[in-house]
PDB file of C-alpha atoms in Angstrom:
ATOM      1  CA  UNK J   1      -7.665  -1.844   3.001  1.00 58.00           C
ATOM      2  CA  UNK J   2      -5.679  -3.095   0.104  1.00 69.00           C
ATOM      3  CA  UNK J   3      -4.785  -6.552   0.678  1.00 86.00           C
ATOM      4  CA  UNK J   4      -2.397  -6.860  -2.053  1.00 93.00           C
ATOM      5  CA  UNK J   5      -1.633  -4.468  -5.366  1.00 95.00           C
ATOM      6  CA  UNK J   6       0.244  -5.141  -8.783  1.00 93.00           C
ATOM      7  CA  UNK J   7       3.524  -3.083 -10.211  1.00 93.00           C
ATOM      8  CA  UNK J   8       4.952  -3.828 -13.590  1.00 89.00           C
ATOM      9  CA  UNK J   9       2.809  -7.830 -13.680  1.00 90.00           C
ATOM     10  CA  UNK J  10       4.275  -8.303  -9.983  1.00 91.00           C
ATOM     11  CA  UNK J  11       1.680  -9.060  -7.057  1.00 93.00           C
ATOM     12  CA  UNK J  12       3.024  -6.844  -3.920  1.00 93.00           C
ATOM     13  CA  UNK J  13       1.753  -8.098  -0.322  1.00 93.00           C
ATOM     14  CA  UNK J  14       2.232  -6.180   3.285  1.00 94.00           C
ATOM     15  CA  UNK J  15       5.315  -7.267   4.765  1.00 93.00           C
ATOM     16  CA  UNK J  16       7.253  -6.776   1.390  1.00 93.00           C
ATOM     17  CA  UNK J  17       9.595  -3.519   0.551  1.00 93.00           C
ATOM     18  CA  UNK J  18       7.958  -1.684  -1.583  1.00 94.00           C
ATOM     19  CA  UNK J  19       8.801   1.222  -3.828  1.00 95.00           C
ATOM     20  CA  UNK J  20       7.155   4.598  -3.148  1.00 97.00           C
ATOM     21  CA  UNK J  21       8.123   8.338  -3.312  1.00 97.00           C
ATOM     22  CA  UNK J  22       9.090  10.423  -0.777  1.00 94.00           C
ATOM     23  CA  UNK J  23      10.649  13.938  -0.950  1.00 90.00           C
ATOM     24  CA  UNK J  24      10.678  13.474  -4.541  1.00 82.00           C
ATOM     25  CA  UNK J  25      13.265  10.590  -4.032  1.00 94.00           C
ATOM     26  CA  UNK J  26      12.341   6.982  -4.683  1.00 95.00           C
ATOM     27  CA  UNK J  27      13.039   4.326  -2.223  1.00 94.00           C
ATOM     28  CA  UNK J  28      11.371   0.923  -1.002  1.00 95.00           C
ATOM     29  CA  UNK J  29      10.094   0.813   2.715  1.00 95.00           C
ATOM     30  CA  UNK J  30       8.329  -2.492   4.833  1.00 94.00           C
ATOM     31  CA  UNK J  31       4.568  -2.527   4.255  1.00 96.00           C
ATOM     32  CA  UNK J  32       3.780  -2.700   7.472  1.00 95.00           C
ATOM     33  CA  UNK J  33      -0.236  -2.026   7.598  1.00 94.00           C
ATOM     34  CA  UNK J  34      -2.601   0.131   7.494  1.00 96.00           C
ATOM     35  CA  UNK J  35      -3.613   3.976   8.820  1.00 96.00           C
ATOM     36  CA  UNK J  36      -6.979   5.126   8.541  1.00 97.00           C
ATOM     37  CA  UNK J  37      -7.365   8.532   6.876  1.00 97.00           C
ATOM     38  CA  UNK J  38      -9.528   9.601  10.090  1.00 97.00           C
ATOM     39  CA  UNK J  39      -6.505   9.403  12.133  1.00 97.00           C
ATOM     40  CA  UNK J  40      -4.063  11.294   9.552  1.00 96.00           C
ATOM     41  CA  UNK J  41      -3.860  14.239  11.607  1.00 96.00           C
ATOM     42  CA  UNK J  42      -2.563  11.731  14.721  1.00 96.00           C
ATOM     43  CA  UNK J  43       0.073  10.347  12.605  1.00 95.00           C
ATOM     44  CA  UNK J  44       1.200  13.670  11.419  1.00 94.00           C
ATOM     45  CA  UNK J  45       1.795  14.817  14.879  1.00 95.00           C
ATOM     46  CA  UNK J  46       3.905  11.533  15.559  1.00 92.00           C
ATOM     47  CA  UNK J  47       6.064  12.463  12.452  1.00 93.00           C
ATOM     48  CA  UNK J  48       5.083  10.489   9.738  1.00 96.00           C
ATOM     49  CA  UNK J  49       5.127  11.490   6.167  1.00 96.00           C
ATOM     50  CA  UNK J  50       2.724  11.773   3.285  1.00 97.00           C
ATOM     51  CA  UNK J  51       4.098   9.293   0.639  1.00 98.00           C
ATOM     52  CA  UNK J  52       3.538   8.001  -2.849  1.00 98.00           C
ATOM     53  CA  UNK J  53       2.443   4.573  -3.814  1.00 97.00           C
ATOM     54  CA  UNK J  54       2.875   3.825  -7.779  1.00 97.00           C
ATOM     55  CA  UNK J  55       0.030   1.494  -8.525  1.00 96.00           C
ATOM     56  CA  UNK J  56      -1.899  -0.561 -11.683  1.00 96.00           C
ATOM     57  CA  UNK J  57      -4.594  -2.099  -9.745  1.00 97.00           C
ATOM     58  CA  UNK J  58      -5.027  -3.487  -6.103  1.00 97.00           C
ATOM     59  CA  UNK J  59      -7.314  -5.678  -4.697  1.00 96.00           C
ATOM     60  CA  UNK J  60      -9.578  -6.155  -1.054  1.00 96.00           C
ATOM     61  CA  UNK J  61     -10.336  -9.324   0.162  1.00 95.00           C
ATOM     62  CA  UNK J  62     -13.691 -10.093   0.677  1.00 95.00           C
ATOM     63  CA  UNK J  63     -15.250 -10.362   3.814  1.00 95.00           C
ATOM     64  CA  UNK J  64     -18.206 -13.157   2.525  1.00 95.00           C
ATOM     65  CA  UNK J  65     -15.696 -15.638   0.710  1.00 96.00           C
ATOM     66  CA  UNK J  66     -11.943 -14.371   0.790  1.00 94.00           C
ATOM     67  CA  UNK J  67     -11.413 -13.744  -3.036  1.00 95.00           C
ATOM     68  CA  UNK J  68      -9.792 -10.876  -3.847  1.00 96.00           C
ATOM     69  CA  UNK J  69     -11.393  -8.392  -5.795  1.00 96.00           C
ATOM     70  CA  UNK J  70      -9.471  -6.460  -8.022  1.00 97.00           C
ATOM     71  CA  UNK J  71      -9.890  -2.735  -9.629  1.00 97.00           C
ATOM     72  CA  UNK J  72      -7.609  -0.841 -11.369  1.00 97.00           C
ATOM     73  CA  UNK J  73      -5.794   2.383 -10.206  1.00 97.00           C
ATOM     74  CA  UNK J  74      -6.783   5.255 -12.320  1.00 97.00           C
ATOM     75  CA  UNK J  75      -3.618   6.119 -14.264  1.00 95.00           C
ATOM     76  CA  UNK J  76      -2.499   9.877 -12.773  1.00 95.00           C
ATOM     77  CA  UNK J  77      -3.003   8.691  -9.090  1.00 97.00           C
ATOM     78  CA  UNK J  78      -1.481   6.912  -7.148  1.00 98.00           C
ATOM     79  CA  UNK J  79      -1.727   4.717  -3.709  1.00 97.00           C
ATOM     80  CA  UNK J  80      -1.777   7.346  -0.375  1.00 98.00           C
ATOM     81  CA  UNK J  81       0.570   6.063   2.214  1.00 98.00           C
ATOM     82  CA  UNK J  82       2.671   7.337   5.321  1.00 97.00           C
ATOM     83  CA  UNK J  83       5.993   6.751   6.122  1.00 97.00           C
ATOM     84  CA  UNK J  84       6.941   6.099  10.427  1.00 94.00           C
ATOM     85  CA  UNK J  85       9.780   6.522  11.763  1.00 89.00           C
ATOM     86  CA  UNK J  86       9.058   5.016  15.545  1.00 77.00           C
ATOM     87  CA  UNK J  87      11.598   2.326  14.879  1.00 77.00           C
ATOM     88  CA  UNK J  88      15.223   2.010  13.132  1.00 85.00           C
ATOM     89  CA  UNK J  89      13.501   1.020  10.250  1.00 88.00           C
ATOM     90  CA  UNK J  90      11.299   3.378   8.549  1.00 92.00           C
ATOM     91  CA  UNK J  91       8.066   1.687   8.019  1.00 95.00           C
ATOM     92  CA  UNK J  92       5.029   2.561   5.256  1.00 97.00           C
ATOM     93  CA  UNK J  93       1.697   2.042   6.366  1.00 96.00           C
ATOM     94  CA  UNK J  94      -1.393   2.089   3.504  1.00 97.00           C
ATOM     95  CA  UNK J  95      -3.992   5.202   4.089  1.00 97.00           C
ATOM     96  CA  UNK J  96      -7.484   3.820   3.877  1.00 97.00           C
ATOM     97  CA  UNK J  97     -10.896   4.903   3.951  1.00 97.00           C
ATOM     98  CA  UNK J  98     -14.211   4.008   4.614  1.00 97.00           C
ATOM     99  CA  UNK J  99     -15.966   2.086   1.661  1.00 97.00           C
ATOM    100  CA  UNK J 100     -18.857   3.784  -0.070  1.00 97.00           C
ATOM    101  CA  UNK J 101     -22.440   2.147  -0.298  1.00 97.00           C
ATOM    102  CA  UNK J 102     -20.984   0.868  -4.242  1.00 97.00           C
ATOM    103  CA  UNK J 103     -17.849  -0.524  -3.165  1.00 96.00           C
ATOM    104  CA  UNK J 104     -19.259  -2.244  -0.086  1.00 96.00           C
ATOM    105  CA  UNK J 105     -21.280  -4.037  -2.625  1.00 96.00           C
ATOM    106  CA  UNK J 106     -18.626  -4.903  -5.175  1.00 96.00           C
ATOM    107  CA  UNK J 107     -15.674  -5.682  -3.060  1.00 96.00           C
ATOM    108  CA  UNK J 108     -17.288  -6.959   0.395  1.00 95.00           C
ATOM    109  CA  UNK J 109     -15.258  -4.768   2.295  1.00 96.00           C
ATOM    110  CA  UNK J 110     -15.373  -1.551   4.302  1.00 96.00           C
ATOM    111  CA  UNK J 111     -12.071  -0.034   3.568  1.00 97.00           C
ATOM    112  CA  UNK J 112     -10.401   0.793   0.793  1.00 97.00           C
ATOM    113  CA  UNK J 113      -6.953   2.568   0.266  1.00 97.00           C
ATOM    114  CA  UNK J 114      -6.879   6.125  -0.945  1.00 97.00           C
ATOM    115  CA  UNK J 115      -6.090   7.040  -4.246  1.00 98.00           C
ATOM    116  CA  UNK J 116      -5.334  10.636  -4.875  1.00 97.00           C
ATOM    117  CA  UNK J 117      -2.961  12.847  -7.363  1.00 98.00           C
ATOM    118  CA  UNK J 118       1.117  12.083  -6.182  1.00 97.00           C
ATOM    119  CA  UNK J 119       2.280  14.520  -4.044  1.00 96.00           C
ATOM    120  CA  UNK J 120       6.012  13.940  -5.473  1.00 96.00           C
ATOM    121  CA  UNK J 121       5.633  11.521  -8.188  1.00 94.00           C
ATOM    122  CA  UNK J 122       3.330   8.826 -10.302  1.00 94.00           C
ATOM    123  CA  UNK J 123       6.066   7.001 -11.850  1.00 93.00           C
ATOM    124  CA  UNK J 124       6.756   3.563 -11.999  1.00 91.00           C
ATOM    125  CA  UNK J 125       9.300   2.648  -9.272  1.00 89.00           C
ATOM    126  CA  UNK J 126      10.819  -1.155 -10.058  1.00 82.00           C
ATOM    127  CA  UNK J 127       9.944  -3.649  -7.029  1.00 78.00           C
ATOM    128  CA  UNK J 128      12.443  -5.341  -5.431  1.00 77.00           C
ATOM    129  CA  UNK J 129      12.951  -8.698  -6.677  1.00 70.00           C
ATOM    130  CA  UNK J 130      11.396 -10.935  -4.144  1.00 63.00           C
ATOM    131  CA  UNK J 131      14.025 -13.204  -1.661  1.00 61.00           C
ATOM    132  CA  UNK J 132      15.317 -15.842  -3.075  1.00 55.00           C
ATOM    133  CA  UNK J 133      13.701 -19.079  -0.929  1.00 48.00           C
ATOM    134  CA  UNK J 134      16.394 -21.262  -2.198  1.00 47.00           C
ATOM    135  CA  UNK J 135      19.283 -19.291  -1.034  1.00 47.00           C
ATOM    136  CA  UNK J 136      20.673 -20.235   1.926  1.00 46.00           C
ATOM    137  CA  UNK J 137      23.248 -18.477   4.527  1.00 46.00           C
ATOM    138  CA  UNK J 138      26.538 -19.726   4.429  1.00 45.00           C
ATOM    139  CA  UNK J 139      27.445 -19.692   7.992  1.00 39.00           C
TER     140      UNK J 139
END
């Protein structure tokens, strides 16, 4: 499924913004899970969007211990994900799909996101920096 992936040394987790492309336009959108690739033709029909993930590796948790397993993202592809717009907030949702025999072995898991050639674009987007836990409202 993707339980976490890195950008530029930086460790991105679902419930972040993160940077992806859409319409050939960059912009950072809530992680906010996961759509199988099975149900892509659903999601189309509700309106969501094909988008572009930038990537250097990602990792699954396993499902025997909890490590994460880690595997790099072939350079030319990037992470599949969709973009839904059911709320004010436009939220990005990971495109996984069922493991094979190989990577059921290696990462103890039976999803793993889609990688496939960008639709609008490959390149390196620059995460937000994360919040700032010491900051503190002023009202």
């Amino acid at each position: 499924m993707c339980a976490v992936y890195e950008l530029n040394s930086r460790i991105i987790r679902p419930g972040r913004r993160i940077p992806a492309w859409r319409e050939g336009q960059a912009g950072h959108f809530v992680w906010a899970g996961f759509a199988r690739r099975e149900t892509l033709g659903w999601w189309k029909k509700q309106g969501a969007e094909l988008v572009d993930v930038p990537a250097q590796r990602f990792a699954e948790r396993s499902q025997r211990d909890h490590q994460l397993r880690w595997d790099d993202v072939p350079p030319g592809l990037v992470i599949r994900a969709l973009i839904v717009e059911q709320t004010r907030t436009p939220l990005l949702k990971v495109v996984t799909r069922a493991s094979s025999e190989e990577e059921l072995s290696r990462f103890e898991h039976p999803r793993m996101p889609l990688l496939e050639a960008p639709i609008f674009s490959a390149a390196i987007i620059e995460p937000e920096p994360a919040p700032d836990s010491a900051q503190q409202e002023l009202f």
